[in-house]
C-alpha cells in the first residue's frame, strides 16, 4: 500500500475515533452543562491535545507522518467542533443574545489558543 494511502487510512481512523469521542464527551457533559458550553469544552480540550501532540512530535526529529495524520488531522479534526461553534454563535446572535454570543466566541478562541500553549507546556515536560 503506497504511503499516501496509509496516511489517508490513518486520517479516516483518527476521524472515526475523534467523532466518537466528541459524541461521548458531549453526551457526558450534556447532563452537567448546557449548549454551547459542551462545544466550548470539546474545542478547548481538542486544542490542548493538538498543541501537546504537535509540540511533542516536532521535538522527536523523526518522521511521524502516519501518527501526525491520525492525531492532528483525524482525531482532533473529528473531535473539535469549529463548525458547530460557528453555528451556535450565529444561533445566539439570531435570538438576540448578543452579549452571550460575543462572550462565547471570544472566550472560545482565547481559551483554545491558551490550551494550545498549555499543551506545549505539558509536552515540554515529556521525555
PDB file of C-alpha atoms in Angstrom:
ATOM      1  CA  UNK A   1       0.000   0.000   0.000  1.00  0.00           C
ATOM      2  CA  UNK A   2       1.521   3.358  -1.004  1.00  0.00           C
ATOM      3  CA  UNK A   3       2.432   5.759   1.775  1.00  0.00           C
ATOM      4  CA  UNK A   4      -0.279   8.250   0.775  1.00  0.00           C
ATOM      5  CA  UNK A   5      -2.952   5.562   1.172  1.00  0.00           C
ATOM      6  CA  UNK A   6      -1.666   4.719   4.631  1.00  0.00           C
ATOM      7  CA  UNK A   7      -1.854   8.383   5.619  1.00  0.00           C
ATOM      8  CA  UNK A   8      -5.421   8.617   4.303  1.00  0.00           C
ATOM      9  CA  UNK A   9      -6.358   5.492   6.266  1.00  0.00           C
ATOM     10  CA  UNK A  10      -4.816   6.964   9.422  1.00  0.00           C
ATOM     11  CA  UNK A  11      -6.834  10.169   8.922  1.00  0.00           C
ATOM     12  CA  UNK A  12     -10.020   8.155   8.433  1.00  0.00           C
ATOM     13  CA  UNK A  13      -9.370   6.072  11.541  1.00  0.00           C
ATOM     14  CA  UNK A  14      -8.493   9.154  13.598  1.00  0.00           C
ATOM     15  CA  UNK A  15     -11.622  10.941  12.388  1.00  0.00           C
ATOM     16  CA  UNK A  16     -13.763   7.998  13.439  1.00  0.00           C
ATOM     17  CA  UNK A  17     -12.169   7.914  16.892  1.00  0.00           C
ATOM     18  CA  UNK A  18     -12.416  11.704  17.260  1.00  0.00           C
ATOM     19  CA  UNK A  19     -16.047  11.756  16.193  1.00  0.00           C
ATOM     20  CA  UNK A  20     -16.982   9.027  18.657  1.00  0.00           C
ATOM     21  CA  UNK A  21     -15.063  10.800  21.438  1.00  0.00           C
ATOM     22  CA  UNK A  22     -16.874  14.036  20.607  1.00  0.00           C
ATOM     23  CA  UNK A  23     -20.211  12.237  20.853  1.00  0.00           C
ATOM     24  CA  UNK A  24     -19.307  10.560  24.160  1.00  0.00           C
ATOM     25  CA  UNK A  25     -17.895  13.713  25.758  1.00  0.00           C
ATOM     26  CA  UNK A  26     -20.842  15.792  24.540  1.00  0.00           C
ATOM     27  CA  UNK A  27     -23.343  13.303  25.934  1.00  0.00           C
ATOM     28  CA  UNK A  28     -21.476  13.001  29.217  1.00  0.00           C
ATOM     29  CA  UNK A  29     -21.333  16.773  29.618  1.00  0.00           C
ATOM     30  CA  UNK A  30     -24.941  17.109  28.477  1.00  0.00           C
ATOM     31  CA  UNK A  31     -26.129  16.219  31.951  1.00  0.00           C
ATOM     32  CA  UNK A  32     -23.835  18.801  33.559  1.00  0.00           C
ATOM     33  CA  UNK A  33     -23.554  21.778  31.203  1.00  0.00           C
ATOM     34  CA  UNK A  34     -25.758  23.287  28.524  1.00  0.00           C
ATOM     35  CA  UNK A  35     -25.074  24.170  24.920  1.00  0.00           C
ATOM     36  CA  UNK A  36     -22.870  25.953  23.947  1.00  0.00           C
ATOM     37  CA  UNK A  37     -20.529  25.027  26.818  1.00  0.00           C
ATOM     38  CA  UNK A  38     -20.247  21.391  25.726  1.00  0.00           C
ATOM     39  CA  UNK A  39     -18.790  22.614  22.446  1.00  0.00           C
ATOM     40  CA  UNK A  40     -16.534  25.009  24.346  1.00  0.00           C
ATOM     41  CA  UNK A  41     -15.102  22.152  26.452  1.00  0.00           C
ATOM     42  CA  UNK A  42     -14.610  19.956  23.381  1.00  0.00           C
ATOM     43  CA  UNK A  43     -12.828  22.716  21.442  1.00  0.00           C
ATOM     44  CA  UNK A  44     -10.559  23.616  24.366  1.00  0.00           C
ATOM     45  CA  UNK A  45      -9.600  20.023  25.180  1.00  0.00           C
ATOM     46  CA  UNK A  46      -9.062  19.261  21.494  1.00  0.00           C
ATOM     47  CA  UNK A  47      -6.854  22.325  21.150  1.00  0.00           C
ATOM     48  CA  UNK A  48      -4.848  21.175  24.174  1.00  0.00           C
ATOM     49  CA  UNK A  49      -4.332  17.691  22.702  1.00  0.00           C
ATOM     50  CA  UNK A  50      -3.356  19.146  19.322  1.00  0.00           C
ATOM     51  CA  UNK A  51      -0.860  21.551  20.887  1.00  0.00           C
ATOM     52  CA  UNK A  52       0.718  18.904  23.114  1.00  0.00           C
ATOM     53  CA  UNK A  53       0.934  16.331  20.342  1.00  0.00           C
ATOM     54  CA  UNK A  54       2.348  18.637  17.661  1.00  0.00           C
ATOM     55  CA  UNK A  55       4.931  20.071  20.033  1.00  0.00           C
ATOM     56  CA  UNK A  56       5.984  16.566  21.093  1.00  0.00           C
ATOM     57  CA  UNK A  57       6.005  15.322  17.506  1.00  0.00           C
ATOM     58  CA  UNK A  58       8.179  18.187  16.270  1.00  0.00           C
ATOM     59  CA  UNK A  59      10.681  17.607  19.098  1.00  0.00           C
ATOM     60  CA  UNK A  60      11.118  13.944  18.200  1.00  0.00           C
ATOM     61  CA  UNK A  61      13.002  14.750  14.986  1.00  0.00           C
ATOM     62  CA  UNK A  62      11.714  11.634  13.224  1.00  0.00           C
ATOM     63  CA  UNK A  63       9.011  11.180  10.627  1.00  0.00           C
ATOM     64  CA  UNK A  64       5.675  10.529  12.287  1.00  0.00           C
ATOM     65  CA  UNK A  65       3.536  11.158   9.184  1.00  0.00           C
ATOM     66  CA  UNK A  66       1.028   8.405   9.959  1.00  0.00           C
ATOM     67  CA  UNK A  67       0.755   9.295  13.631  1.00  0.00           C
ATOM     68  CA  UNK A  68       0.527  13.020  12.843  1.00  0.00           C
ATOM     69  CA  UNK A  69      -2.219  12.300  10.318  1.00  0.00           C
ATOM     70  CA  UNK A  70      -4.087  10.149  12.849  1.00  0.00           C
ATOM     71  CA  UNK A  71      -3.894  12.612  15.762  1.00  0.00           C
ATOM     72  CA  UNK A  72      -3.684  16.102  14.237  1.00  0.00           C
ATOM     73  CA  UNK A  73      -5.901  15.761  11.178  1.00  0.00           C
ATOM     74  CA  UNK A  74      -8.092  12.796  12.058  1.00  0.00           C
ATOM     75  CA  UNK A  75      -8.618  12.640  15.810  1.00  0.00           C
ATOM     76  CA  UNK A  76      -8.510  16.369  16.568  1.00  0.00           C
ATOM     77  CA  UNK A  77     -10.363  17.207  13.357  1.00  0.00           C
ATOM     78  CA  UNK A  78     -13.110  14.715  14.151  1.00  0.00           C
ATOM     79  CA  UNK A  79     -13.241  15.732  17.802  1.00  0.00           C
ATOM     80  CA  UNK A  80     -13.190  19.526  17.697  1.00  0.00           C
ATOM     81  CA  UNK A  81     -16.254  21.340  16.552  1.00  0.00           C
ATOM     82  CA  UNK A  82     -15.487  24.631  14.896  1.00  0.00           C
ATOM     83  CA  UNK A  83     -18.414  24.394  12.505  1.00  0.00           C
ATOM     84  CA  UNK A  84     -20.747  23.669  15.409  1.00  0.00           C
ATOM     85  CA  UNK A  85     -19.174  26.535  17.347  1.00  0.00           C
ATOM     86  CA  UNK A  86     -19.883  28.877  14.430  1.00  0.00           C
ATOM     87  CA  UNK A  87     -23.452  27.641  14.078  1.00  0.00           C
ATOM     88  CA  UNK A  88     -24.126  28.054  17.797  1.00  0.00           C
ATOM     89  CA  UNK A  89     -22.672  31.573  17.763  1.00  0.00           C
ATOM     90  CA  UNK A  90     -24.995  32.524  14.901  1.00  0.00           C
ATOM     91  CA  UNK A  91     -27.885  30.919  16.800  1.00  0.00           C
ATOM     92  CA  UNK A  92     -27.160  33.103  19.817  1.00  0.00           C
ATOM     93  CA  UNK A  93     -26.986  36.191  17.594  1.00  0.00           C
ATOM     94  CA  UNK A  94     -30.238  35.249  15.853  1.00  0.00           C
ATOM     95  CA  UNK A  95     -32.039  35.080  19.198  1.00  0.00           C
ATOM     96  CA  UNK A  96     -30.699  38.468  20.257  1.00  0.00           C
ATOM     97  CA  UNK A  97     -28.291  37.083  22.867  1.00  0.00           C
ATOM     98  CA  UNK A  98     -25.530  39.403  21.647  1.00  0.00           C
ATOM     99  CA  UNK A  99     -23.509  39.605  24.855  1.00  0.00           C
ATOM    100  CA  UNK A 100     -23.633  35.834  25.281  1.00  0.00           C
ATOM    101  CA  UNK A 101     -22.610  35.322  21.632  1.00  0.00           C
ATOM    102  CA  UNK A 102     -19.621  37.661  21.927  1.00  0.00           C
ATOM    103  CA  UNK A 103     -18.590  36.150  25.267  1.00  0.00           C
ATOM    104  CA  UNK A 104     -18.868  32.646  23.833  1.00  0.00           C
ATOM    105  CA  UNK A 105     -16.983  33.449  20.609  1.00  0.00           C
ATOM    106  CA  UNK A 106     -14.152  35.407  22.224  1.00  0.00           C
ATOM    107  CA  UNK A 107     -13.922  33.016  25.152  1.00  0.00           C
ATOM    108  CA  UNK A 108     -13.729  30.011  22.842  1.00  0.00           C
ATOM    109  CA  UNK A 109     -10.972  31.459  20.681  1.00  0.00           C
ATOM    110  CA  UNK A 110      -8.880  32.891  23.527  1.00  0.00           C
ATOM    111  CA  UNK A 111      -9.215  29.800  25.715  1.00  0.00           C
ATOM    112  CA  UNK A 112      -8.488  27.409  22.827  1.00  0.00           C
ATOM    113  CA  UNK A 113      -5.312  29.336  21.948  1.00  0.00           C
ATOM    114  CA  UNK A 114      -4.320  29.258  25.620  1.00  0.00           C
ATOM    115  CA  UNK A 115      -4.982  25.499  25.651  1.00  0.00           C
ATOM    116  CA  UNK A 116      -2.538  25.025  22.756  1.00  0.00           C
ATOM    117  CA  UNK A 117       0.102  26.882  24.791  1.00  0.00           C
ATOM    118  CA  UNK A 118      -0.742  24.698  27.795  1.00  0.00           C
ATOM    119  CA  UNK A 119      -0.340  21.635  25.595  1.00  0.00           C
ATOM    120  CA  UNK A 120       3.101  22.892  24.574  1.00  0.00           C
ATOM    121  CA  UNK A 121       3.960  23.330  28.254  1.00  0.00           C
ATOM    122  CA  UNK A 122       2.910  19.809  29.185  1.00  0.00           C
ATOM    123  CA  UNK A 123       4.684  18.339  26.150  1.00  0.00           C
ATOM    124  CA  UNK A 124       7.904  20.106  27.181  1.00  0.00           C
ATOM    125  CA  UNK A 125       7.846  18.037  30.375  1.00  0.00           C
ATOM    126  CA  UNK A 126       7.732  14.762  28.437  1.00  0.00           C
ATOM    127  CA  UNK A 127      10.921  12.822  27.704  1.00  0.00           C
TER     128      UNK A 127
END
